[in-house]
PDB file of C-alpha atoms in Angstrom:
ATOM      1  CA  MET W1130      26.933 -29.692  53.614  1.00  0.00           C
ATOM      2  CA  SER W1131      29.690 -31.141  55.883  1.00  0.00           C
ATOM      3  CA  ASN W1132      29.303 -34.083  57.868  1.00  0.00           C
ATOM      4  CA  LEU W1133      31.124 -32.320  60.858  1.00  0.00           C
ATOM      5  CA  SER W1134      28.256 -29.983  61.421  1.00  0.00           C
ATOM      6  CA  ASN W1135      24.450 -30.187  61.922  1.00  0.00           C
ATOM      7  CA  ASP W1136      21.999 -28.609  59.319  1.00  0.00           C
ATOM      8  CA  MET W1137      19.473 -26.462  61.136  1.00  0.00           C
ATOM      9  CA  GLU W1138      16.270 -25.039  59.534  1.00  0.00           C
ATOM     10  CA  VAL W1139      15.514 -21.502  60.964  1.00  0.00           C
ATOM     11  CA  ILE W1140      13.501 -18.363  60.099  1.00  0.00           C
ATOM     12  CA  ILE W1141      15.719 -15.362  60.114  1.00  0.00           C
ATOM     13  CA  THR W1142      14.117 -12.005  60.742  1.00  0.00           C
ATOM     14  CA  PHE W1143      16.103  -8.942  59.689  1.00  0.00           C
ATOM     15  CA  ILE W1144      16.026  -5.668  61.297  1.00  0.00           C
ATOM     16  CA  ASP W1145      13.881  -4.290  58.498  1.00  0.00           C
ATOM     17  CA  GLY W1146      11.231  -6.784  59.120  1.00  0.00           C
ATOM     18  CA  ALA W1147      11.879  -9.185  56.201  1.00  0.00           C
ATOM     19  CA  ARG W1148      11.780 -12.806  57.088  1.00  0.00           C
ATOM     20  CA  PHE W1149      13.155 -15.834  55.207  1.00  0.00           C
ATOM     21  CA  GLN W1150      13.607 -19.480  55.840  1.00  0.00           C
ATOM     22  CA  PHE W1151      17.247 -20.765  55.579  1.00  0.00           C
ATOM     23  CA  GLN W1152      19.121 -23.916  56.165  1.00  0.00           C
ATOM     24  CA  ILE W1153      22.457 -23.298  57.993  1.00  0.00           C
ATOM     25  CA  GLU W1154      25.289 -25.079  59.321  1.00  0.00           C
ATOM     26  CA  VAL W1155      26.107 -25.230  62.984  1.00  0.00           C
ATOM     27  CA  PRO W1156      29.023 -27.192  64.677  1.00  0.00           C
ATOM     28  CA  PRO W1157      27.884 -30.093  66.678  1.00  0.00           C
ATOM     29  CA  ASN W1158      27.448 -29.913  70.589  1.00  0.00           C
ATOM     30  CA  THR W1159      27.431 -26.160  70.214  1.00  0.00           C
ATOM     31  CA  ASP W1160      25.959 -23.469  72.628  1.00  0.00           C
ATOM     32  CA  LEU W1161      23.756 -21.784  70.062  1.00  0.00           C
ATOM     33  CA  ALA W1162      23.314 -18.409  71.908  1.00  0.00           C
ATOM     34  CA  GLN W1163      27.111 -18.180  72.093  1.00  0.00           C
ATOM     35  CA  TRP W1164      27.784 -19.446  68.580  1.00  0.00           C
ATOM     36  CA  PHE W1165      25.295 -16.849  66.975  1.00  0.00           C
ATOM     37  CA  SER W1166      26.752 -14.023  69.165  1.00  0.00           C
ATOM     38  CA  GLU W1167      30.359 -14.606  67.953  1.00  0.00           C
ATOM     39  CA  GLN W1168      29.370 -14.844  64.194  1.00  0.00           C
ATOM     40  CA  VAL W1169      29.820 -11.767  62.148  1.00  0.00           C
ATOM     41  CA  PHE W1170      28.535 -13.426  59.018  1.00  0.00           C
ATOM     42  CA  ILE W1171      26.871 -16.895  58.751  1.00  0.00           C
ATOM     43  CA  THR W1172      26.610 -19.144  55.459  1.00  0.00           C
ATOM     44  CA  ALA W1173      22.991 -19.925  54.742  1.00  0.00           C
ATOM     45  CA  HIS W1174      21.017 -21.666  51.949  1.00  0.00           C
ATOM     46  CA  GLU W1175      17.428 -20.350  51.338  1.00  0.00           C
ATOM     47  CA  PHE W1176      14.926 -23.476  51.462  1.00  0.00           C
ATOM     48  CA  SER W1177      11.218 -24.200  50.824  1.00  0.00           C
ATOM     49  CA  ARG W1178       8.938 -27.065  51.083  1.00  0.00           C
ATOM     50  CA  ASN W1179       6.711 -28.324  48.156  1.00  0.00           C
ATOM     51  CA  GLY W1180       3.127 -27.936  49.503  1.00  0.00           C
ATOM     52  CA  HIS W1181       2.165 -30.106  52.299  1.00  0.00           C
ATOM     53  CA  THR W1182       4.657 -32.778  51.367  1.00  0.00           C
ATOM     54  CA  PRO W1183       7.987 -33.005  53.318  1.00  0.00           C
ATOM     55  CA  ASP W1184      10.338 -32.508  50.038  1.00  0.00           C
ATOM     56  CA  LEU W1185      12.807 -29.951  50.903  1.00  0.00           C
ATOM     57  CA  CYS W1186      14.023 -27.893  48.062  1.00  0.00           C
ATOM     58  CA  VAL W1187      17.413 -26.151  49.301  1.00  0.00           C
ATOM     59  CA  SER W1188      19.112 -23.567  47.053  1.00  0.00           C
ATOM     60  CA  PRO W1189      22.614 -24.666  46.164  1.00  0.00           C
ATOM     61  CA  GLN W1190      23.790 -20.920  45.930  1.00  0.00           C
ATOM     62  CA  ALA W1191      24.933 -19.865  49.522  1.00  0.00           C
ATOM     63  CA  THR W1192      23.922 -16.560  50.949  1.00  0.00           C
ATOM     64  CA  TYR W1193      26.164 -14.819  53.419  1.00  0.00           C
ATOM     65  CA  ILE W1194      24.111 -13.078  56.199  1.00  0.00           C
ATOM     66  CA  ASN W1195      25.708 -10.264  58.321  1.00  0.00           C
ATOM     67  CA  MET W1196      24.649 -10.760  61.602  1.00  0.00           C
ATOM     68  CA  ALA W1197      24.452  -7.005  62.209  1.00  0.00           C
ATOM     69  CA  ASN W1198      21.149  -6.979  60.186  1.00  0.00           C
ATOM     70  CA  VAL W1199      19.615  -9.788  61.952  1.00  0.00           C
ATOM     71  CA  SER W1200      17.029  -9.062  64.715  1.00  0.00           C
ATOM     72  CA  GLN W1201      15.894 -12.591  65.546  1.00  0.00           C
ATOM     73  CA  ILE W1202      16.781 -16.237  64.453  1.00  0.00           C
ATOM     74  CA  ARG W1203      14.168 -19.095  65.211  1.00  0.00           C
ATOM     75  CA  GLU W1204      14.586 -22.695  64.861  1.00  0.00           C
ATOM     76  CA  LEU W1205      11.741 -24.171  62.772  1.00  0.00           C
ATOM     77  CA  SER W1206      10.000 -27.459  64.063  1.00  0.00           C
ATOM     78  CA  VAL W1207       9.997 -30.024  61.260  1.00  0.00           C
TER      79      VAL W1207
END
């Protein structure tokens, strides 16, 4: 992940109701609502946490998400 962006952990809900946790890169000092509305595709990395520990397991393989298929993006609290 680039040093020029902020890593953000989110839950993305798709229009079919499926929900997944992703880590995405967002440019620093960005109006999130505007940034998301301007994106056609976003690059994301699926992640999970190991049990109750804060260890984060991030997939090295990128997923390209078509924003037309997204109904909601919610930031996770760490």
